[in-house]
């Protein structure tokens, strides 16, 4: 199978967020510092599309996913599901329906399973809530099928285990299976393979691709691993300090990174196929300032290409070539120049 | 006496000096304030301060003290004392009749000092020093019973000191100036030592050089101290005393608990059925006084008689014939006959029902803080139950108990009264209608609110008399009221607690020689005892 | 600095609450002190004396509650709590100030001793995991810690004070010696009188410190930085002190502070059993004697002491633990 | 005294192994022990950079800590020898170990946040390492501390900083600086970069490599990130379930992995630059070390499993420059096809 | 959180119980039981817990079957005053003529009742306030936390004494209430801390994403993870309750006419039992209190040990039958 790029949103986006913003107040009741976890992010996930979200640790990737999963209220911006704003969801039925269609795989497999229940708990609860037509035995069978699907064998035995009896990677797969239980349309997968051994990791990536092919599931795939993003994703968004700094077809972004941060990231990513390559700037990756950030490009302090305007004006995400945008004054100059 | 050998050398007192230790659970630490008006002063009366006349509450005998004599006017409206000359205050100034007049007039000026309400209740009219050795009391109304308070219970203070004190109530008096046999040696909150007044007016006395009076808040530590032979003179309930204390040195250790009053069950006659004297009599027949005394009190407090006369202390006052006639004692048959006469019926369970057929249920309030009372009431309720009467014990917190008691909110109340040198004082405390207040209002006497004109007349009559035989006649009539009407039920007699170790000091008061109340907390008696003690010569 | 403001808020509110509770509690209780006093005096006060006492103690005035509350605050700030009722006319301040040194001496010293000893023992037990100390101490002190300490006190008193009279059976000093003076003899007497109650307090409270220290220390010992210290070849004494113990003590500091604050009331039953003239003894008396002013002042004192200790513990933690500093 | 400032006083024989691990076995627990390191033999020469990779939980850290004698109960060395520069590490007592610790070999722990004492400043922690081994005047200590911090690219201002005041990357570098206080012959690094961002990770690795080339110490470097090690190590050891399954020059291993597990591992790597092709992982899960499978430990997942694999544990096979623990390459093995 | 009292909590046992539960079970191989079941199972293997449970069990039996076990009516005063131990009166009689053994047996009832009631009430109050504060958050959290801290600082024992002297004779329920009121704060802080740490645990988010109701989340997701803390709190409060009531009754507060260990000691003390020939009257109830307290503490401690394996005493190495050491067949060859 080749993960050939499918055309972006053939039938209109499943999930669309505009100007997505989330601030956290930090430093106590009287401190009133604001942490800009996500700042004005626009994002669309089309049908049968896998969108990779990459970026530095703490750049707001998980927060974006949590906002889409309605776990945090948005500070500003709007989320549309099939064109309908989620703010207009009324009553438990509508919300439950959204829950069924948009599922999330959590980043930390150690805390995302309840330690007091067997690992099947989450799957069975999900089946019970969203697929009321199934009988108890059918639910068990379905749960076993799902566990088998993510490579946990023998499923019958795994089901009865408690989270602490599983490795991090195994737990991650249980979380994945739980997300699949209610047959969602979109899965917000927050680093779903980070703890997997390389060999198993690839199996799960292949599963994602297969689900997309066979069951029309869309993914928001959050990861640090650029290679795996390239392997499975159609589009790629790069976040830095709460903002999207580059976005475009995965292959294109990786082949021709336009934002200096993307370039840095790419140059730093180790690649066994390119042994002992010693290029790129030396950078220790000091964390950017997201608490009460000032105007201007947030990457500016680390940027090798910074120009005076970067100090004062926050660069907008501008399209450089069709479908490929970057938020960089310099890149924009290059385009025009 | 080997058991107490260890204690004699203790304390490093100078050679030959005798130190007597008092072991008495005084209930609080000392404040080192020896102001006699302060409620928490040290034990000064009798040792530092003295009365005009010493009135022995056990015998009723009087002994001239700071006054060498007194005289009533024929109409009993004037009382004249001749004060002793040659007495000096410990600061060297002479004691005169003016000091006496000052002491009483200070109470007139300041309510707070009027401890016996002599002015407040309109007894005294004026007190004047006629000359240096004569002081005259004028009465507004005749009250011979007030003599005890005036002569025996008021401590004479030096005018030259107290007239300079701004507020006698709040005065912290560390070094009191008195006429008594002792002055304050040292004081810490944990112990006071009294040292001999070498210029005391009774020549050659006292013979005890030093008195150590530690502060015990509770009985247990005091008992322990006593048991170790560290104390010469004890003054509290010691359980199982024969085993615990006496047995260790039978030759020297003696105790004498002379009865001085009674502990009662107060009956609230305002409550249904309790206004009926037959019911009250029945209740009295249902009380097993012997068992209360033996089971809850180790027999130290002897059973009381319904006439409320402590015996043998006041045996002259007791109408033995009347007491025998009524024969109050645990007697279920009499309980039944009295109650049935009042219309009560006995249920199949043996418990009585009221005339309207309801179970007869009473409750008895009790001060839960007094362990011996709690034990006594436990025995009492059992005894009532045996006789067919249900009585529920309410062991209340001290405040709640006092509130209910003084406001009359109870069926029955386990309680005590204050006593004096004759049984009259206690009977008046319990029976005088003038003290009775309506239920809900506070009173501090006559809690059961007995109100009977004949009784009141008797009480007033006694107050005009000075002749003992005539007084006995009146008291016997009051006893008749007790026996027939049963306004309250005396259960046990209350005693003065006193343990005396004659290893180091002899000539303690005894039953045979009751020269003073033997309790170390009795004032001024303890001073009298100290004056009589003789250190054992080594 | 918001942290400071939050702490301040805590102190102010707690102090206010404590003062108000102190004010209200005794007033919500029925009953009256004079009858208590009369009861205590074994009938030495006759009923007729009641009025004179009321006047004396100033109990015959009845101000509205809110007025009392306001004047109470005034008193608090002036450290003037009026006269004690039990010890009238002595002032509450003076009554308490006499009792405090005894309590501080006995309970304060033993609390600190128990903490220091317990922490040390706990640290050593954890350090020598599985050693004799470690296998003996925990079970023994679980049991000892659950003993009712008044009972232990009684037993000790009976065995060491009565059966084999090695120790004095009460009081804070040798009362036969008269006035207290400052010389070696007096001090040694005071120490010998404190020995038995002190032993009881230390015995019954040390277990808690041993166990908590041992447990935190075991946790700390498995930390990587301890392993790192070993890797660096540091001498074991240094690892135990600078790396393990110091980090393990930090979480126990607040607990220690609170127990220091409770020193004043903490060993109430022990003081009672041993007739030790401290604040605890006083408090029981104030309660049974319905001595509002004394009770209130004692309560306030205890609360204030606790607050101050917590404040100090905060400061110490601030000094010892840089992590509490850096955050803005 | 060997310090950074002094010149090397010995010219070590490069062929003489610095560290020689022979048949090391480490277990956790008493009953049903977990054999976390099983029969591991490995030699490290002076100045060499040896990477050890393997899945999480395969015993890498345990191996390192056993070598450094930092295991604490319930772990214990059951058998085997470790010869470090002539010291029989397994037999030394704590007191005998103390002098060579940190001077001759130092350790960089997996997580710097936990490995730095939170209540001591960086400077104090540098100082106490020095003070533990020699008497040095304070000024000299300070000078040396500043020197090592500069080496790893940290402003010496941070000598007075506490660990929590540093970012993750700085903490890791501070750890490395600490390891360089004396110039040890061997630095043991346990996943020093796994908590870091890729960007920071690369910078750190570069710095380590540069320092190693400058000072010539040997590095044993553990990670589960194959790609990381591919850039920096001279030799590569691959561990699986407590055992060393393959060992050889890094390039050699990457080019011609022999053990089926190594092959699978390399085959499961999506590439960032090459052509996009579908990859397959290794089916199954790592074994439970409490009940390892009979025979070869990889046998239940091995695509090339043979009957013998299910029965006998494979020997540690010898190639020209590599070692492989697989029956495919055993002496009595059936004719085996040379991979690729 | 408003104050830093909570940041440096007192004991080592305030560990995140959820992780503790995990760690505990990790050690044990009983696969197919619930976490709590496993915990109970491991406690059964802990000698300290076994001892504690055995003692507690004995007391429970005695309390339940008191009328069968006690040979006499505990109130009756008919058995001779201050008689020493004999076949008829195993522990002798009191100076009031009551049978000491029968009183001891009946006294078990009150102490156990108090232990369980105080444990229960204090735990429920702590859990409600602690979890409530953490879960609702914001101002409610702030208020409740402040309240907790205040109650923590305000001296408990004196307060207890004051209140109980006021309500003397109010019966055991009032006592339980008062003790609970003065002792919930510490537990509430622990519950709050734990609930806060749970707030960051993603399985609660997972439940929301699944579409669970809040009530389900609280009852079935949050509370079960706190079972360790619940039990520890219960046991701790129970010990405190037993000791506090005994202490109060000993100094004569509380209901001293009820048959209980504390009131037995009170009466014994008032009658100088130790020195007046009836020492067992004083010693036996004290010992029983100590035993009951110790049994709770032992169970609690064992519980700590089980949920935090690091605290367990390391077992001595048992000599194992010589396992066949796999021969290091092949020498390492110089590459
Ligand atoms: N509940 C919260 N309260 C306060 N700050 C938060 C909260 N959740 C996230 N943040 C902050 O928001 C920023 C973005 O966090 P987020 O978890 O989205 O990053 P991330 O890109 O997922 O990082 P990682 O790759 O490490 O998972 C971080 O600085 C984080 O500290
Ligand atoms: N204290 C312990 N008790 C029992 N087993 C343990 C203990 N510590 C580690 N183990 C087991 O030993 C094995 C090896 O652990 P080790 O930490 O060496 O793995 P690792 O390769 O370093 O893994 P990672 O990459 O996650 O750091 C694991 O299976 C682990 O479960
Ligand atoms: Mg994230
Ligand atoms: Mg590791
Ligand atoms: Ni806080």
XYZ file of C-alpha atoms in Angstrom, chain B residues 219-220 223-224 227 237 239-240 243-244 248 291 294-296 298 368-369 371-372 374-375 378 395-398, chain E residues 75 77-78 81 95-96 98 164-169 252 255-257 266-267 269-272 275-277 281:
54
model
C -7.934 14.026 94.154
C -5.692 11.425 92.540
C -4.046 10.773 97.277
C -0.826 9.565 95.752
C -0.050 7.506 100.194
C -12.109 11.543 99.734
C -11.067 5.539 98.323
C -10.539 2.374 100.247
C -6.124 -0.479 102.641
C -4.727 2.330 100.722
C 0.685 1.140 105.845
C -26.587 0.815 100.199
C -21.764 1.515 101.616
C -21.616 0.979 97.849
C -20.943 4.443 96.575
C -17.311 3.183 101.162
C -21.814 14.544 86.378
C -18.544 16.088 87.426
C -17.673 11.094 90.699
C -19.048 10.109 94.098
C -22.581 9.795 90.012
C -21.863 6.555 91.818
C -26.402 4.869 90.190
C -25.607 13.203 84.875
C -25.266 16.703 83.593
C -22.360 18.934 82.997
C -21.788 21.121 86.041
C -24.010 -2.768 85.939
C -23.083 -4.230 92.041
C -23.649 -7.534 93.751
C -16.395 -5.091 96.713
C -14.887 -1.495 94.558
C -18.532 -0.948 93.681
C -19.186 -4.945 89.654
C -17.735 17.802 75.373
C -17.756 19.404 78.772
C -20.644 21.446 77.506
C -22.576 18.499 76.183
C -21.804 16.128 79.003
C -24.307 13.355 79.071
C -14.536 12.576 83.417
C -20.761 9.857 79.502
C -19.041 8.169 82.401
C -22.022 6.109 83.474
C -12.193 6.888 85.029
C -13.854 5.008 87.852
C -8.678 6.059 88.740
C -11.154 7.727 91.045
C -10.986 4.744 93.296
C -7.200 4.497 93.172
C -2.909 1.074 94.654
C -6.056 0.012 96.408
C -5.917 -3.622 95.413
C -9.836 -2.625 86.882
